[in-house]
Short mmCIF file of C-alpha atoms in Angstrom, two decimals:
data_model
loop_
_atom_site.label_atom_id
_atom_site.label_comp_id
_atom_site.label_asym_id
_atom_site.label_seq_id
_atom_site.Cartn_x
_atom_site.Cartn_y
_atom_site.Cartn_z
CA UNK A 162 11.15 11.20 -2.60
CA UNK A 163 8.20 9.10 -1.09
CA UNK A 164 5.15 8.81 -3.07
CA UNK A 165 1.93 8.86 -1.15
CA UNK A 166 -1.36 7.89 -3.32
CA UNK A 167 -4.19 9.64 -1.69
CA UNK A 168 -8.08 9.41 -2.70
CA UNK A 169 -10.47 11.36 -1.89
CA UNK A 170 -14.54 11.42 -0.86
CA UNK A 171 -16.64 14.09 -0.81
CA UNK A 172 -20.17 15.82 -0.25
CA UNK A 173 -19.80 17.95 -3.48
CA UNK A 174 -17.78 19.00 -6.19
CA UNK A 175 -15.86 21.75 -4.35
CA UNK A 176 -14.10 22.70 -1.17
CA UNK A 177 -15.45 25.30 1.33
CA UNK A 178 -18.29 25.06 -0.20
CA UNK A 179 -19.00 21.28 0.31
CA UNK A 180 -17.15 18.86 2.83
CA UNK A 181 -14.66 16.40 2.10
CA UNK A 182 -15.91 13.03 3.86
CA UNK A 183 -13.09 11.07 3.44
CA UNK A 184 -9.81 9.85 2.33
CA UNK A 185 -7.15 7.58 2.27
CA UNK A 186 -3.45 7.58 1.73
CA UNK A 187 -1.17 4.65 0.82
CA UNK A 188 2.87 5.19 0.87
CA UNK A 189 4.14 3.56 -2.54
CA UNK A 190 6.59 0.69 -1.35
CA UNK A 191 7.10 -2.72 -1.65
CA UNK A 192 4.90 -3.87 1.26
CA UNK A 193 1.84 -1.11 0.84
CA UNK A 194 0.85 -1.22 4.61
CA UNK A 195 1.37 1.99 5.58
CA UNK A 196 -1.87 4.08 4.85
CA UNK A 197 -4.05 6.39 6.54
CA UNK A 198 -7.45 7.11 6.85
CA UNK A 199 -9.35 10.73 7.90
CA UNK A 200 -13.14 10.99 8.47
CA UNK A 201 -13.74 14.70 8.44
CA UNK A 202 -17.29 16.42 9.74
CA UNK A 203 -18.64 18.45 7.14
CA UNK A 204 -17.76 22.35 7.12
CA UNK A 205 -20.43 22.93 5.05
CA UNK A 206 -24.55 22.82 5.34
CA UNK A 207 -24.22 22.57 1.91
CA UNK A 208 -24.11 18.52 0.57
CA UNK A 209 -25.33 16.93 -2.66
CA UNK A 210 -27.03 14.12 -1.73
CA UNK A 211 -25.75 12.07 -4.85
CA UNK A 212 -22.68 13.06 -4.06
CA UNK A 213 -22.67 11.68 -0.70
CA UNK A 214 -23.70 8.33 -1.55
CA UNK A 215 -21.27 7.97 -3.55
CA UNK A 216 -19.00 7.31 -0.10
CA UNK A 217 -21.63 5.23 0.95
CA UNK A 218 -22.25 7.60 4.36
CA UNK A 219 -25.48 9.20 5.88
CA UNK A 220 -25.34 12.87 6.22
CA UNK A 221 -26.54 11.89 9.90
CA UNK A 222 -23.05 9.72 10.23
CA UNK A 223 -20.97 12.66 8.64
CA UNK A 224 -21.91 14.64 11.27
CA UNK A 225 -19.88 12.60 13.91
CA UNK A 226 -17.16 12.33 11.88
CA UNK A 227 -13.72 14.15 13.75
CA UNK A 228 -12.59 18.04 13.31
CA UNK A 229 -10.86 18.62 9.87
CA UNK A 230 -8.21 20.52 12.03
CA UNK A 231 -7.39 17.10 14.57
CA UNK A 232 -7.97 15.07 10.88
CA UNK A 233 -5.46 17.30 8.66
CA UNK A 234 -3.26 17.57 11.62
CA UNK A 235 -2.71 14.00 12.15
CA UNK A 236 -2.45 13.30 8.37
CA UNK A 237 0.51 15.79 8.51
CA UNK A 238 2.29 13.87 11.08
CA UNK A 239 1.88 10.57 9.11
CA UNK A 240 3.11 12.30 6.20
CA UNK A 241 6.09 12.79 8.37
CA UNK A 242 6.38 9.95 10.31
CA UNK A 243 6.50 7.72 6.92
CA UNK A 244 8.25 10.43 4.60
CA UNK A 245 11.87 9.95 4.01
CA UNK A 246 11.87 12.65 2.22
CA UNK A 247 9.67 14.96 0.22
CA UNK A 248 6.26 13.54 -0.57
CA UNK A 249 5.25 13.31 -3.45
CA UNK A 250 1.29 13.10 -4.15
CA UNK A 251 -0.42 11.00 -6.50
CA UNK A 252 -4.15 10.51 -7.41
CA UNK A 253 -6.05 8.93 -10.13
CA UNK A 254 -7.90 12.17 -9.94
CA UNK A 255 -5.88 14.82 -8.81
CA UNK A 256 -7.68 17.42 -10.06
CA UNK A 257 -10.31 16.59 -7.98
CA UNK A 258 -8.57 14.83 -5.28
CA UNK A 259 -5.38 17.45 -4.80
CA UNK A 260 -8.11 20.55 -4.51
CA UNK A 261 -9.81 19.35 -1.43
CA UNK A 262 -6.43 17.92 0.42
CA UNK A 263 -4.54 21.12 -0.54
CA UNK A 264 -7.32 23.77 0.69
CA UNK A 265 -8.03 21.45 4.03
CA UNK A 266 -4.42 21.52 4.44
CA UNK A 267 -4.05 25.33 4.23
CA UNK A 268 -7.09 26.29 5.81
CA UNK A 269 -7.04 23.94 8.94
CA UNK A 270 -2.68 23.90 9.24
CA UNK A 271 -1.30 26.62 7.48
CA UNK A 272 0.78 24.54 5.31
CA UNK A 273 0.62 21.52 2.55
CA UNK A 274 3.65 18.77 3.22
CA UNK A 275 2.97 18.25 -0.44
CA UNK A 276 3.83 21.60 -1.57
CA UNK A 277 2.74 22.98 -4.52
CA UNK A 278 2.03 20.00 -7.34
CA UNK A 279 0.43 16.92 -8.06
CA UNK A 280 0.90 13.83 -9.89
CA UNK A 281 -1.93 12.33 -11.90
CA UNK A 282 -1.18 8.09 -12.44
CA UNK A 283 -3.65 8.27 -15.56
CA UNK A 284 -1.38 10.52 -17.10
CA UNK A 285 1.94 8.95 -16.36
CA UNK A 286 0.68 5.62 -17.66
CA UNK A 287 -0.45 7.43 -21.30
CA UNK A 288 2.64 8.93 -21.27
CA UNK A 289 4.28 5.24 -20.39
CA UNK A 290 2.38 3.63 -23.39
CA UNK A 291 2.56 6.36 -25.63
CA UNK A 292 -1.63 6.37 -26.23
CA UNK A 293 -3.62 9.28 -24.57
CA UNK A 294 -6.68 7.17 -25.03
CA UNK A 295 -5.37 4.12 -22.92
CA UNK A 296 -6.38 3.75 -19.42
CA UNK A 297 -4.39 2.37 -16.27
CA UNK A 298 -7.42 0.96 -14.29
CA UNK A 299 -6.66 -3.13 -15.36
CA UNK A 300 -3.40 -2.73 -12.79
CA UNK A 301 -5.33 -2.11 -10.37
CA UNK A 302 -5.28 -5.65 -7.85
CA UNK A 303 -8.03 -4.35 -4.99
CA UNK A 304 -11.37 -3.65 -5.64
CA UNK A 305 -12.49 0.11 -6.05
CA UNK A 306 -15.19 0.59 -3.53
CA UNK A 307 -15.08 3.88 -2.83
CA UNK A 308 -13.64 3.44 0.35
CA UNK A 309 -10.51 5.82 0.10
CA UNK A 310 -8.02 3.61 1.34
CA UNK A 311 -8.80 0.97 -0.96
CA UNK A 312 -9.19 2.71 -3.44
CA UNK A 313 -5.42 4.64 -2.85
CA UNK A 314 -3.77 1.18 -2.44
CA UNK A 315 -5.73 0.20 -5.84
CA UNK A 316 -4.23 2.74 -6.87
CA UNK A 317 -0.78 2.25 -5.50
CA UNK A 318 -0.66 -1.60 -7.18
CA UNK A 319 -0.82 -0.04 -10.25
CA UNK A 320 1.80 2.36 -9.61
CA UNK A 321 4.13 -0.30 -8.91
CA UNK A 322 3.00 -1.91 -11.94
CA UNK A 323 4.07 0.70 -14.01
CA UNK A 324 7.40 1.02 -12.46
CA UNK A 325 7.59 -2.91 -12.65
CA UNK A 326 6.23 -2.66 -16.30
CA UNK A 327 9.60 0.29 -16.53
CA UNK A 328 12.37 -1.98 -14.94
CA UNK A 329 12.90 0.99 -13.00
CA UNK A 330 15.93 0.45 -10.45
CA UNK A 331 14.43 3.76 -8.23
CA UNK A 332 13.60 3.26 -4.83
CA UNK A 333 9.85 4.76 -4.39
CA UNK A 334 10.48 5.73 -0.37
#
């Protein structure tokens, strides 16, 4: 399975409703530099500006910001492209993160790559150190900026922390 750590920016706290902005992808290997990165023009005139600052864009900018269909499209063939065989998704947030990637996927291509799940790294590293209280943000080697795609490959250190931390033999392609 490949494992693909995706992050995700948004406009609001929902899809269809608000837009997502942003987000990046990072394929969980030993090198990290394969990612992607989708700038998406809102579908929405509804926005929050909070919200929106958060990815550290003008409403004004969002607005020339490519198709979701082109952007979803395109992530799909990277997902391919890099995917040697089923991806896997992971997110610091997925409940957040998967909800806008899975609608955008169904609503502008008809299909997820990812299927039907999602993989939260917050909960795998609890479960790894046996504490529901402990929190995996320290393995994290980039910055979190809110950019998605450093914030995915922050994401995807830690991930290959963990399985370091393991001794896990598996191959994460």
């Amino acid at each position: 399975m490949t494992v693909i750590v995706v992050d995700v920016e948004t406009d609001g706290p929902i899809p269809y409703e608000y837009s997502m902005i942003s987000f990046g992808a990072v394929i969980v290997d030993n090198d990290l530099t394969k990612t992607f990165y989708g700038k998406l023009k809102p579908i929405s005139n509804k926005w929050i500006p909070e919200a929106l600052a958060v990815s550290g864009f003008s409403r004004e900018e969002t607005m020339t910001f490519e198709e979701p269909t082109k952007v979803m499209e395109d992530f799909s063939s990277w997902i391919a492209t890099h995917s040697k065989s089923r991806p896997l998704f992971f997110s610091d947030n997925n409940g957040f993160d998967w909800q806008f990637i899975n609608w955008y996927f169904h609503y502008f291509t008809g299909n997820n790559p990812f299927g039907f799940s999602s993989n939260n790294i917050g909960s795998l590293y609890k479960g790894m150190v046996s504490d529901m209280f402990k929190n995996f943000k320290h393995l994290r080697k980039t910055k979190h900026t809110h950019n998605p795609v450093d914030d995915a490959m922050g994401n995807a250190e830690a991930l290959l922390h963990m399985k370091n931390m393991m001794g896990l033999k598996i191959s994460l392609k």
